[in-house]
mmCIF file of C-alpha atoms and ligand atoms in Angstrom:
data_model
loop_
_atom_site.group_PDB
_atom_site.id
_atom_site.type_symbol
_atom_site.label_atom_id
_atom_site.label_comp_id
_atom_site.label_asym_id
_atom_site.label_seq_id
_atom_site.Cartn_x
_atom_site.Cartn_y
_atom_site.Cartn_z
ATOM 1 C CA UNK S 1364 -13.182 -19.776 -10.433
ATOM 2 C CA UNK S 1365 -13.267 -17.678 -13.064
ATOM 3 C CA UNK S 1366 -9.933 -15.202 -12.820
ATOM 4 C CA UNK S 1367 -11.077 -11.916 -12.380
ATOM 5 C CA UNK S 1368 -7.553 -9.921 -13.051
ATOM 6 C CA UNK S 1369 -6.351 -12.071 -16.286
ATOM 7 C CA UNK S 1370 -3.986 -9.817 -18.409
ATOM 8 C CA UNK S 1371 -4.785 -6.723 -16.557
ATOM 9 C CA UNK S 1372 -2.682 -3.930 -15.061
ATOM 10 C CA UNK S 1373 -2.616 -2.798 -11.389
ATOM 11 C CA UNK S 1374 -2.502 1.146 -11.488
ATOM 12 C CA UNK S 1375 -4.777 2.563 -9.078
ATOM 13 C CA UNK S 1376 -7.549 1.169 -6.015
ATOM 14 C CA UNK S 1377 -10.385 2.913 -7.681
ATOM 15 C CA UNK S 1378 -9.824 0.531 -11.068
ATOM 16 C CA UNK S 1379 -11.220 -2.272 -8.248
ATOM 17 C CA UNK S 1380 -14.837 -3.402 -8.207
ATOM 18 C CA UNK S 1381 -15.743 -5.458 -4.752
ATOM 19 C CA UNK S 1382 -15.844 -8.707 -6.762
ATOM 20 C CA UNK S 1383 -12.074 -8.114 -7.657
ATOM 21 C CA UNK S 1384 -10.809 -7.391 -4.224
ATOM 22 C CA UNK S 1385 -12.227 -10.265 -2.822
ATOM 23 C CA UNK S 1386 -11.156 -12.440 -4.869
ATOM 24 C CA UNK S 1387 -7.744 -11.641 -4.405
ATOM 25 C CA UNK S 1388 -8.254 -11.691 -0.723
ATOM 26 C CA UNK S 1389 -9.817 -15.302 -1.322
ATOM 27 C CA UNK S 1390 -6.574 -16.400 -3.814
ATOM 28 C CA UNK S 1391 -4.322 -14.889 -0.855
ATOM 29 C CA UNK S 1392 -5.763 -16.209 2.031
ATOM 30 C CA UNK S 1393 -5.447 -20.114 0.181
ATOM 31 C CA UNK S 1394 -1.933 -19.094 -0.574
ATOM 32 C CA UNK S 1395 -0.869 -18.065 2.745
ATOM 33 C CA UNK S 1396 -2.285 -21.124 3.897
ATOM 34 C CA UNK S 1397 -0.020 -23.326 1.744
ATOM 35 C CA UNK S 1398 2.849 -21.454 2.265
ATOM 36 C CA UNK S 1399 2.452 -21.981 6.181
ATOM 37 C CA UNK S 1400 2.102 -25.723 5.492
ATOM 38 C CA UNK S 1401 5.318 -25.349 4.148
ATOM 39 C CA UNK S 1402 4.318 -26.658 0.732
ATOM 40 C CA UNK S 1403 6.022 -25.512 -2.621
ATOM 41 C CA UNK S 1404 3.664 -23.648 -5.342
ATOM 42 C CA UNK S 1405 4.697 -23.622 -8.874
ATOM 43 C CA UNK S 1406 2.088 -22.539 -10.662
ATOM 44 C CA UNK S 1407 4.457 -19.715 -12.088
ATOM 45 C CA UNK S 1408 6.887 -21.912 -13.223
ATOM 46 C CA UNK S 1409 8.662 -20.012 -16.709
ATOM 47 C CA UNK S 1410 7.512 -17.157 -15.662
ATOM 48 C CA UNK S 1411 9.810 -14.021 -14.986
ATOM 49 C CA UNK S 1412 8.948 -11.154 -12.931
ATOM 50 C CA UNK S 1413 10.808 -7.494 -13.451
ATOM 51 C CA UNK S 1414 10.922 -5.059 -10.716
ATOM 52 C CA UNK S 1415 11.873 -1.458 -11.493
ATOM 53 C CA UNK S 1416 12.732 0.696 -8.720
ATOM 54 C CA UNK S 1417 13.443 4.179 -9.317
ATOM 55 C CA UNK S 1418 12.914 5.086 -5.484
ATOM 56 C CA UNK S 1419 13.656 3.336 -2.420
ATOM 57 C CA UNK S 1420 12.012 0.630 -1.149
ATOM 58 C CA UNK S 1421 12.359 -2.457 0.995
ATOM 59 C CA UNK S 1422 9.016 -3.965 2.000
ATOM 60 C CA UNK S 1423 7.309 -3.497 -1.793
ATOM 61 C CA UNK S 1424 10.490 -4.657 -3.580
ATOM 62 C CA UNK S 1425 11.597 -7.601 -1.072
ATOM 63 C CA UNK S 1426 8.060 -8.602 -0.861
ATOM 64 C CA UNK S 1427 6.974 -8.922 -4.868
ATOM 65 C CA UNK S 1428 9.957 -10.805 -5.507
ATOM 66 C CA UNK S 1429 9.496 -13.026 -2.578
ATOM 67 C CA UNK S 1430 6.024 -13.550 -3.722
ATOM 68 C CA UNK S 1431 7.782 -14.638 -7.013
ATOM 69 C CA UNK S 1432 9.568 -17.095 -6.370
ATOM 70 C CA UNK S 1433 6.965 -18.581 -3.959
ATOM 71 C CA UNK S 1434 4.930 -19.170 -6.759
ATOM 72 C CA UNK S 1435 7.616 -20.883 -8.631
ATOM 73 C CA UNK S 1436 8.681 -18.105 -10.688
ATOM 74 C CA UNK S 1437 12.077 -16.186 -11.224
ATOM 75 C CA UNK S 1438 12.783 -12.640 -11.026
ATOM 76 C CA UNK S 1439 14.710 -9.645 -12.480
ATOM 77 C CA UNK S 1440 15.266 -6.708 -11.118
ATOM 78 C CA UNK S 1441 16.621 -2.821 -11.607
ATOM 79 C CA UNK S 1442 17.347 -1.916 -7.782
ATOM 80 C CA UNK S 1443 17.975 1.641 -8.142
ATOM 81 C CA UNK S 1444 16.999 3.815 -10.740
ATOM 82 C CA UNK S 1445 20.971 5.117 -10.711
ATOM 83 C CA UNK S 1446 22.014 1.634 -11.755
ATOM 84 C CA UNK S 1447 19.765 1.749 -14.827
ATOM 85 C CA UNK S 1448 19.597 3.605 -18.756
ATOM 86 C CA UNK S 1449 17.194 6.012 -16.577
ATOM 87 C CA UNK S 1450 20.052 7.683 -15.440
ATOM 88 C CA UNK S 1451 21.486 8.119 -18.952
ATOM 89 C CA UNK S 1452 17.770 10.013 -19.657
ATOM 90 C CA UNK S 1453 15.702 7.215 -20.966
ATOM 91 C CA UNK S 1454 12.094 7.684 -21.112
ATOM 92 C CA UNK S 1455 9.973 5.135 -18.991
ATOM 93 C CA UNK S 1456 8.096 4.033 -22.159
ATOM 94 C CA UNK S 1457 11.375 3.158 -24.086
ATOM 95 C CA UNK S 1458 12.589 1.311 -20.837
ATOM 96 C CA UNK S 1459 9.324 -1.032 -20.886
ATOM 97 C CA UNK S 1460 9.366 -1.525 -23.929
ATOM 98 C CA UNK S 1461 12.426 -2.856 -23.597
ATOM 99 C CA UNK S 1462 11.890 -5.133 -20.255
ATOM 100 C CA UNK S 1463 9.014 -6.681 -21.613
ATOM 101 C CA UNK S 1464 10.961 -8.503 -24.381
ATOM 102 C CA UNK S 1465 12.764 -10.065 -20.713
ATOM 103 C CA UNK S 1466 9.372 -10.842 -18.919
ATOM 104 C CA UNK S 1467 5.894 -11.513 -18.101
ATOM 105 C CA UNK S 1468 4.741 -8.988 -15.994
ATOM 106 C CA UNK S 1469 6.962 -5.488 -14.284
ATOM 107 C CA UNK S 1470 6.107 -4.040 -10.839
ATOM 108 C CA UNK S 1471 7.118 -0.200 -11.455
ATOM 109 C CA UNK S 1472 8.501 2.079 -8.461
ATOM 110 C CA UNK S 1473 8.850 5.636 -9.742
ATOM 111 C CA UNK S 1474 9.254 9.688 -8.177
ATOM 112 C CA UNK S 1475 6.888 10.882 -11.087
ATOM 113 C CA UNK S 1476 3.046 10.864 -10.609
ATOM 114 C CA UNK S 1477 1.112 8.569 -13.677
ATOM 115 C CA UNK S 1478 4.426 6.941 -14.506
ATOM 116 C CA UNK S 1479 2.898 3.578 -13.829
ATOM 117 C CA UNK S 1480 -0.129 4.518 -16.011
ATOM 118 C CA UNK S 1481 2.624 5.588 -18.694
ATOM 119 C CA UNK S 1482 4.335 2.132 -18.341
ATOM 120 C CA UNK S 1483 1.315 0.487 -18.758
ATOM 121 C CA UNK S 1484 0.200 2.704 -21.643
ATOM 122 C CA UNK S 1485 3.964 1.580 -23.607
ATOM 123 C CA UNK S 1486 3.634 -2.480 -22.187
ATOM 124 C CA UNK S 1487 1.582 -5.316 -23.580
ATOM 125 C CA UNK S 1488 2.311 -7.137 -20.263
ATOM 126 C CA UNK S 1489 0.724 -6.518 -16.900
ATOM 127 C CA UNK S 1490 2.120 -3.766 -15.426
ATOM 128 C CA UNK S 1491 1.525 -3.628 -11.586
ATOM 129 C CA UNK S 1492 1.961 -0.123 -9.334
ATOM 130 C CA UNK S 1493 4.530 -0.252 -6.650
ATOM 131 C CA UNK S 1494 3.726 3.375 -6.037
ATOM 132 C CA UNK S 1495 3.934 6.563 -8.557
ATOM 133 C CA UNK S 1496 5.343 9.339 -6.362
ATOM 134 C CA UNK S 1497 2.167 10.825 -4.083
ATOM 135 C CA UNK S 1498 -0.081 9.302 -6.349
ATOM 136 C CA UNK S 1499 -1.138 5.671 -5.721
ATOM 137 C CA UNK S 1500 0.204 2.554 -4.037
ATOM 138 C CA UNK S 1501 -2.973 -0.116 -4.938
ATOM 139 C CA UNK S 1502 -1.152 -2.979 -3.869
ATOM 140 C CA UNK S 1503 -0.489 -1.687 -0.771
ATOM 141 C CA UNK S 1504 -3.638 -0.840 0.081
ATOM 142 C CA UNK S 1505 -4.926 -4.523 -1.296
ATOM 143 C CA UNK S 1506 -2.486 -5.662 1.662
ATOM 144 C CA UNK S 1507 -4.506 -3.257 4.270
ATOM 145 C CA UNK S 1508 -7.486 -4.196 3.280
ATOM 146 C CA UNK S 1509 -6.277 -8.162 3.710
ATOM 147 C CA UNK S 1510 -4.814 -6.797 7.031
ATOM 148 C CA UNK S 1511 -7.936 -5.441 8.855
ATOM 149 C CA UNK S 1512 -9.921 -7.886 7.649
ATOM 150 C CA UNK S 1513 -7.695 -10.827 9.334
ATOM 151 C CA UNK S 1514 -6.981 -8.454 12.232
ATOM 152 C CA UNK S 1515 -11.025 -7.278 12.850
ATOM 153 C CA UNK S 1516 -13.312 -9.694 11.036
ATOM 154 C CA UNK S 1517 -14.376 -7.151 7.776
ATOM 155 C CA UNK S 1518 -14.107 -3.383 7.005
ATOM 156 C CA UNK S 1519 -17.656 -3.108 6.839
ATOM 157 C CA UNK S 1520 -19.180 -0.311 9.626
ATOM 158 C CA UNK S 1521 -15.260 -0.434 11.054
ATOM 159 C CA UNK S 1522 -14.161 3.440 11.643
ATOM 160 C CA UNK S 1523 -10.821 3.786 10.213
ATOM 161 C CA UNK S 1524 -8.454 6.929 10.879
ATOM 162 C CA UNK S 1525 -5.971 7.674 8.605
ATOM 163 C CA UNK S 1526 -3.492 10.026 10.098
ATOM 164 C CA UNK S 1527 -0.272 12.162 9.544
ATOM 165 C CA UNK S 1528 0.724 12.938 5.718
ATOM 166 C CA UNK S 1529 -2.336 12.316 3.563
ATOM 167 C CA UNK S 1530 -1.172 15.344 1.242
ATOM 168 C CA UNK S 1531 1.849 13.259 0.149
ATOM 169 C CA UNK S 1532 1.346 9.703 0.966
ATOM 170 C CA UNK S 1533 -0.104 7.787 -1.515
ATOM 171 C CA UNK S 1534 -0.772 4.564 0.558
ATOM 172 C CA UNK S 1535 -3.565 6.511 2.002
ATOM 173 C CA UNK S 1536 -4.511 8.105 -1.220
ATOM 174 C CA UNK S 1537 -5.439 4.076 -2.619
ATOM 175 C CA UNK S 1538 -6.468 2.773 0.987
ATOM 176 C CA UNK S 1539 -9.402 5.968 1.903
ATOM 177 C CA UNK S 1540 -11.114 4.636 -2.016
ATOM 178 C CA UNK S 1541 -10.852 1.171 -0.955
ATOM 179 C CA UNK S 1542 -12.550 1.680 2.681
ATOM 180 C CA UNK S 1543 -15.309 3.937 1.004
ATOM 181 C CA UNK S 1544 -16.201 0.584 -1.484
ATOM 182 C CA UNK S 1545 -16.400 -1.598 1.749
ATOM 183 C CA UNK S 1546 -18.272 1.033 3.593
ATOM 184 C CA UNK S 1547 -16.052 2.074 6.922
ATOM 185 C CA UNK S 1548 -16.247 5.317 7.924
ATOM 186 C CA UNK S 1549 -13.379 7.174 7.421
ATOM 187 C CA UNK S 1550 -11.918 9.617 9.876
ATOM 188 C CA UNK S 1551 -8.829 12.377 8.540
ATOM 189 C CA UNK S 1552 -6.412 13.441 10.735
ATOM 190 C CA UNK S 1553 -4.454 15.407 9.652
ATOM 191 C CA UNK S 1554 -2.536 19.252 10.524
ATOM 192 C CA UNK S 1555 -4.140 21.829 7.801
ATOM 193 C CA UNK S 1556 -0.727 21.747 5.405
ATOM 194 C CA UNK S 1557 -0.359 17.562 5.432
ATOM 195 C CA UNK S 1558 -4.248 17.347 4.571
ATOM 196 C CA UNK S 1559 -6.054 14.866 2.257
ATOM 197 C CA UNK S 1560 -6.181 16.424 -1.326
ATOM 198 C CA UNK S 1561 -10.122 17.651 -2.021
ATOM 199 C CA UNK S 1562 -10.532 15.451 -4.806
ATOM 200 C CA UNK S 1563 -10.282 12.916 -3.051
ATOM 201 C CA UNK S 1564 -12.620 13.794 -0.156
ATOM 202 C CA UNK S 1565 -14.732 15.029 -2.979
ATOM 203 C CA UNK S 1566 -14.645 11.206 -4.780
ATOM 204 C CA UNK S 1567 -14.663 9.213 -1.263
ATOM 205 C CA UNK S 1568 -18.419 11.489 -0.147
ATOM 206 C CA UNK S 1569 -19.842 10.694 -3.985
ATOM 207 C CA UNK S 1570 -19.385 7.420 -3.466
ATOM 208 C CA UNK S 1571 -21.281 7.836 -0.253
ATOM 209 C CA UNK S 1572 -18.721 7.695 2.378
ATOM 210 C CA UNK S 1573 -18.961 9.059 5.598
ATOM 211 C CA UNK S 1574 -15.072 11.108 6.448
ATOM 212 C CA UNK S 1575 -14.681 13.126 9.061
ATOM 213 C CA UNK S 1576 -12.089 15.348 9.720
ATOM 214 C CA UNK S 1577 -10.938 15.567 12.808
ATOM 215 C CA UNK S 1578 -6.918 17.087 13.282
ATOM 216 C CA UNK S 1579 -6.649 16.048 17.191
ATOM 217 C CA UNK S 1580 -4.918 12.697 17.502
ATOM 218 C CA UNK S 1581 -5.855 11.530 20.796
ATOM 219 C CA UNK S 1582 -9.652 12.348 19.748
ATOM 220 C CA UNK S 1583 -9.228 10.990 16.164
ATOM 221 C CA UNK S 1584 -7.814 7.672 18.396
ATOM 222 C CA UNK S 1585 -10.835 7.653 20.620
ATOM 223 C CA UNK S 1586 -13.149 7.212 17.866
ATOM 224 C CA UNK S 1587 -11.440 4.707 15.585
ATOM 225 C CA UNK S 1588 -11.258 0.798 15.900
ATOM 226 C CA UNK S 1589 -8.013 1.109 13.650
ATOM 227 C CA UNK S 1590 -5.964 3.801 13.473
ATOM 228 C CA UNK S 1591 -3.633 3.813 9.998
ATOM 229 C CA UNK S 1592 -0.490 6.237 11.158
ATOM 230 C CA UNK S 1593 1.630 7.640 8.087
ATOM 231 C CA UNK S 1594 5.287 8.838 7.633
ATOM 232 C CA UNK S 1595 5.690 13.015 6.515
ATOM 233 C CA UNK S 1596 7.440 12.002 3.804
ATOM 234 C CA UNK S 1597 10.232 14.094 3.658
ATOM 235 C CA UNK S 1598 11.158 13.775 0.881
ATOM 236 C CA UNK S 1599 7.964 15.240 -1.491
ATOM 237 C CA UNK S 1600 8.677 18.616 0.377
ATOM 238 C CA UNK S 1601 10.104 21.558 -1.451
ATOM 239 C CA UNK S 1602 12.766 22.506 1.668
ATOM 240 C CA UNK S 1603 13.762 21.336 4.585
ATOM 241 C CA UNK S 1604 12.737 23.907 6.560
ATOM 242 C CA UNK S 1605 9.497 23.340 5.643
ATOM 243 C CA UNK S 1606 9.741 19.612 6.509
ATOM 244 C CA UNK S 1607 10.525 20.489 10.079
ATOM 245 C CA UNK S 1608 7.356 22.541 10.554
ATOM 246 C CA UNK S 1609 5.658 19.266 10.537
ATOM 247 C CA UNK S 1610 8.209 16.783 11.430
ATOM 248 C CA UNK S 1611 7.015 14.722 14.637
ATOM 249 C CA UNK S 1612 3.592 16.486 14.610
ATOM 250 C CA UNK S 1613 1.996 12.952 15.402
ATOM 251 C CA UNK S 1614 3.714 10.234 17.856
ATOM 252 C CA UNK S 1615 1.478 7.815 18.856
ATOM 253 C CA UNK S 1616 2.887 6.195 21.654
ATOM 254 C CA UNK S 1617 1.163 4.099 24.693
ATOM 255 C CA UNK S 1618 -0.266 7.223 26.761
ATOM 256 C CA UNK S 1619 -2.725 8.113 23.661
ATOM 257 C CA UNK S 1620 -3.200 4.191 23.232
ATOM 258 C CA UNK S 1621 -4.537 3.899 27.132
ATOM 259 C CA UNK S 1622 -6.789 6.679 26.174
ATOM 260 C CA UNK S 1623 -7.745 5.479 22.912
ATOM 261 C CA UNK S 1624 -11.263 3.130 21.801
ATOM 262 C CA UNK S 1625 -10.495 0.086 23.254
ATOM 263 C CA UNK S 1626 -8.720 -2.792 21.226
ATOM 264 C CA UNK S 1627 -7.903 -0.069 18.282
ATOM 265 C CA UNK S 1628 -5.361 -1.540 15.881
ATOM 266 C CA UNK S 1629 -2.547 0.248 15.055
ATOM 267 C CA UNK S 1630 -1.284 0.271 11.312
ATOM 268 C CA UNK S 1631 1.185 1.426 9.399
ATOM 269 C CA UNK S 1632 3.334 0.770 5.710
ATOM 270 C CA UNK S 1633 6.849 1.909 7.406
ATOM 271 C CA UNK S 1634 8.848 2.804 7.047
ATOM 272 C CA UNK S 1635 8.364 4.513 10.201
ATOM 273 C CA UNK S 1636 10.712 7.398 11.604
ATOM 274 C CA UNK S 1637 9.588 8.809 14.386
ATOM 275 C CA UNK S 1638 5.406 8.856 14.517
ATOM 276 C CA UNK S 1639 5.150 5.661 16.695
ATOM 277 C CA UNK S 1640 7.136 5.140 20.060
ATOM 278 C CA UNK S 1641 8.872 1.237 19.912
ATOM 279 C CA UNK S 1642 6.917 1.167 23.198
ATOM 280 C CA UNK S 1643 3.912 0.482 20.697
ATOM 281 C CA UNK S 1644 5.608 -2.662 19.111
ATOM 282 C CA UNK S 1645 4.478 -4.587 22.339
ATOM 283 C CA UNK S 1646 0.690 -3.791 21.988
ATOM 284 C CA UNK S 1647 -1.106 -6.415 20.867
ATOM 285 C CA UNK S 1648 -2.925 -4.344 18.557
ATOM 286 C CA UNK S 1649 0.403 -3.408 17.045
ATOM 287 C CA UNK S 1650 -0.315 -4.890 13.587
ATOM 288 C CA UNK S 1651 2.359 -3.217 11.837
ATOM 289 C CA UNK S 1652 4.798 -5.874 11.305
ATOM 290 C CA UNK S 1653 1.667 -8.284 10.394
ATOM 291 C CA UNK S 1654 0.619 -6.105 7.907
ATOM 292 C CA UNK S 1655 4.321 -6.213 6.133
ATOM 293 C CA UNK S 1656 4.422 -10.032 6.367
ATOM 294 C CA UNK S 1657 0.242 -9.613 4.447
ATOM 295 C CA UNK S 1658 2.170 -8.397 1.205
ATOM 296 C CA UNK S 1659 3.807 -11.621 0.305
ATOM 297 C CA UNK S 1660 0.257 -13.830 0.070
ATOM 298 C CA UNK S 1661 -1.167 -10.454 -1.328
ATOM 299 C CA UNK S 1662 1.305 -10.176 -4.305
ATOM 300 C CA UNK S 1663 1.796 -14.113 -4.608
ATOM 301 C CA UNK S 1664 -1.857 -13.493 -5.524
ATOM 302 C CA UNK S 1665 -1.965 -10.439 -7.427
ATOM 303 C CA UNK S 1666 1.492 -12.050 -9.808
ATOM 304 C CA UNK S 1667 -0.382 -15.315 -10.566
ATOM 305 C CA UNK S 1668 -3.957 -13.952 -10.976
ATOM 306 C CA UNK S 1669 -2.781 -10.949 -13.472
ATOM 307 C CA UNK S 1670 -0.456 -13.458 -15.240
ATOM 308 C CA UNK S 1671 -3.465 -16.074 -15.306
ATOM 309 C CA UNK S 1672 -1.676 -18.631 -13.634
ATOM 310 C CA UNK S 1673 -4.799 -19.269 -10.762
HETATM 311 C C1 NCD X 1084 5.298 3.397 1.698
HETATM 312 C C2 NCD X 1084 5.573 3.976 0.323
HETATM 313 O O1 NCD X 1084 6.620 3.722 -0.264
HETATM 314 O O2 NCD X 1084 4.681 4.661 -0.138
HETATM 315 N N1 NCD X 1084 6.037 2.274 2.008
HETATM 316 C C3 NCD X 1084 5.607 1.044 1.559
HETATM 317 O O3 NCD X 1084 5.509 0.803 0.370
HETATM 318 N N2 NCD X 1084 5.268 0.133 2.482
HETATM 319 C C4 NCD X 1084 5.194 4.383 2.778
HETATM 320 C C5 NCD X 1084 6.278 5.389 3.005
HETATM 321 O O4 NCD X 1084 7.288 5.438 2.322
HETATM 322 O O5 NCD X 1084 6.096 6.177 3.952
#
């Protein structure tokens, strides 16, 4: 196999040809395998990753450094951006420049839109996105697209709906370019002040994608053999009062499932808050907690392919 991601950075889904994503699907899928065999990889043994987190996180964090040391590897870590020079004003450039001298490759978590572009820009190492404010979270939507393949066979001809804060969230932002590649039709849902930016519509259609738009949840539901449900993420909003408007504008919970195209998997990064009932959990199209466990095999993966190890 020749290693499709050697020595490259992770900084955005549209940076991924078809090729690319299935190969990591193909690296994962072996690697989950082993891992569930309950055999021991190493074939990141001396290698160190470094995980910068300027902004919360549990799943993205817990599960690249996880991924780490199930590939044999070891792993540094700045947990919170408070406990860190950035709080004494350093730039993110000087800071990688700086953690690169301690590792191989840095998975970068930061409130600032491009900032993992800027790390890469200052690195020689691979420098992988863990999500740059409402701009892009690739790996995450590598781990989707791993998801609904497991969970429905392929992408291809699927109707996905991506619903609640596309304005903001940027694991929808990555996932909607990744769908378009594989060719599902995407459906927006969406109230008129959480909507998905136009340039992205605008990119998804030229690469001849079919997106709808349809704001109605229940209808969006009826149409959609997966429905990807999104936090309003509070905290990209200039007030609170302005966060409330919106705040529990979306709750899935079983009534609309009943109602909804039969089978239709339910998805979502979490955290979640409010926008689907714990009734849901039970469904057995409630994939949400699958889809967490997908980004360890997905980032094992990603790590060892980017640092050449596969
Ligand atoms: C998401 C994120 O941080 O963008 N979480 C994640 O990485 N799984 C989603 C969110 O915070 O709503």
């Amino acid at each position: 196999m020749k290693n499709l991601l050697k020595g490259k950075d992770v900084l955005t889904a549209q940076q991924f040809s078809k090729e690319e994503i299935l190969q990591v699907m193909d690296v994962a899928a072996d690697m989950e395998k082993a891992v569930r065999k309950g055999k021991n990889l190493d074939n990141m043994e001396g290698k160190i990753l470094a995980t910068l987190f300027f902004e919360p996180s549990t799943r993205t964090r817990l599960s690249f450094e996880a991924a780490m040391l199930r590939v044999g590897g070891q792993v540094i870590s700045v947990a919170s951006g408070a406990t860190s020079s950035a709080a004494k004003g350093e730039t993110i450039a000087d800071s990688v420049k700086t953690v690169e001298g301690y590792a191989d490759v840095i998975v970068i978590r930061h409130p600032q839109v491009g900032s993992a572009q800027e790390a890469a820009d200052a690195a020689d190492i691979p420098v992988i996105n863990g999500g740059d404010g409402t701009g892009q979270h690739p790996t995450q939507a590598l781990l989707d697209v791993y998801t609904i393949t497991k969970e429905k066979g392929g992408l291809e001809g699927l109707t996905v709906c991506l619903l609640g804060d596309l304005k903001n969230g940027r694991t929808v932002h990555s996932l909607s370019h990744m769908l378009a590649l594989f060719g599902a039709r995407i459906v927006l849902c969406a109230p008129e002040v959480l909507k998905m930016p136009d340039y992205i519509v605008a990119d998804l259609k030229q690469r001849g994608a079919e997106v709808l738009e349809i704001p109605d949840a229940a209808e969006a539901a009826q149409q959609s053999d997966v429905l990807y449900v999104t936090r309003v993420q509070k905290e990209r909003f200039a007030s609170e009062e302005d966060y409330l408007k919106v705040k529990g504008i979306y709750v899935i919970d079983m009534n609309m499932i009943r109602q909804a195209k039969k089978g239709i998997t339910i998805m979502h990064p979490l955290p979640r808050v409010d926008e689907i009932a714990y009734e849901v959990d039970s469904y057995e199209g409630a994939a949400y907690f699958r889809q967490a466990h997908n980004g360890l095999p997905v980032r094992m993966a990603l790590l060892s392919m980017v640092c050449g190890r596969v």
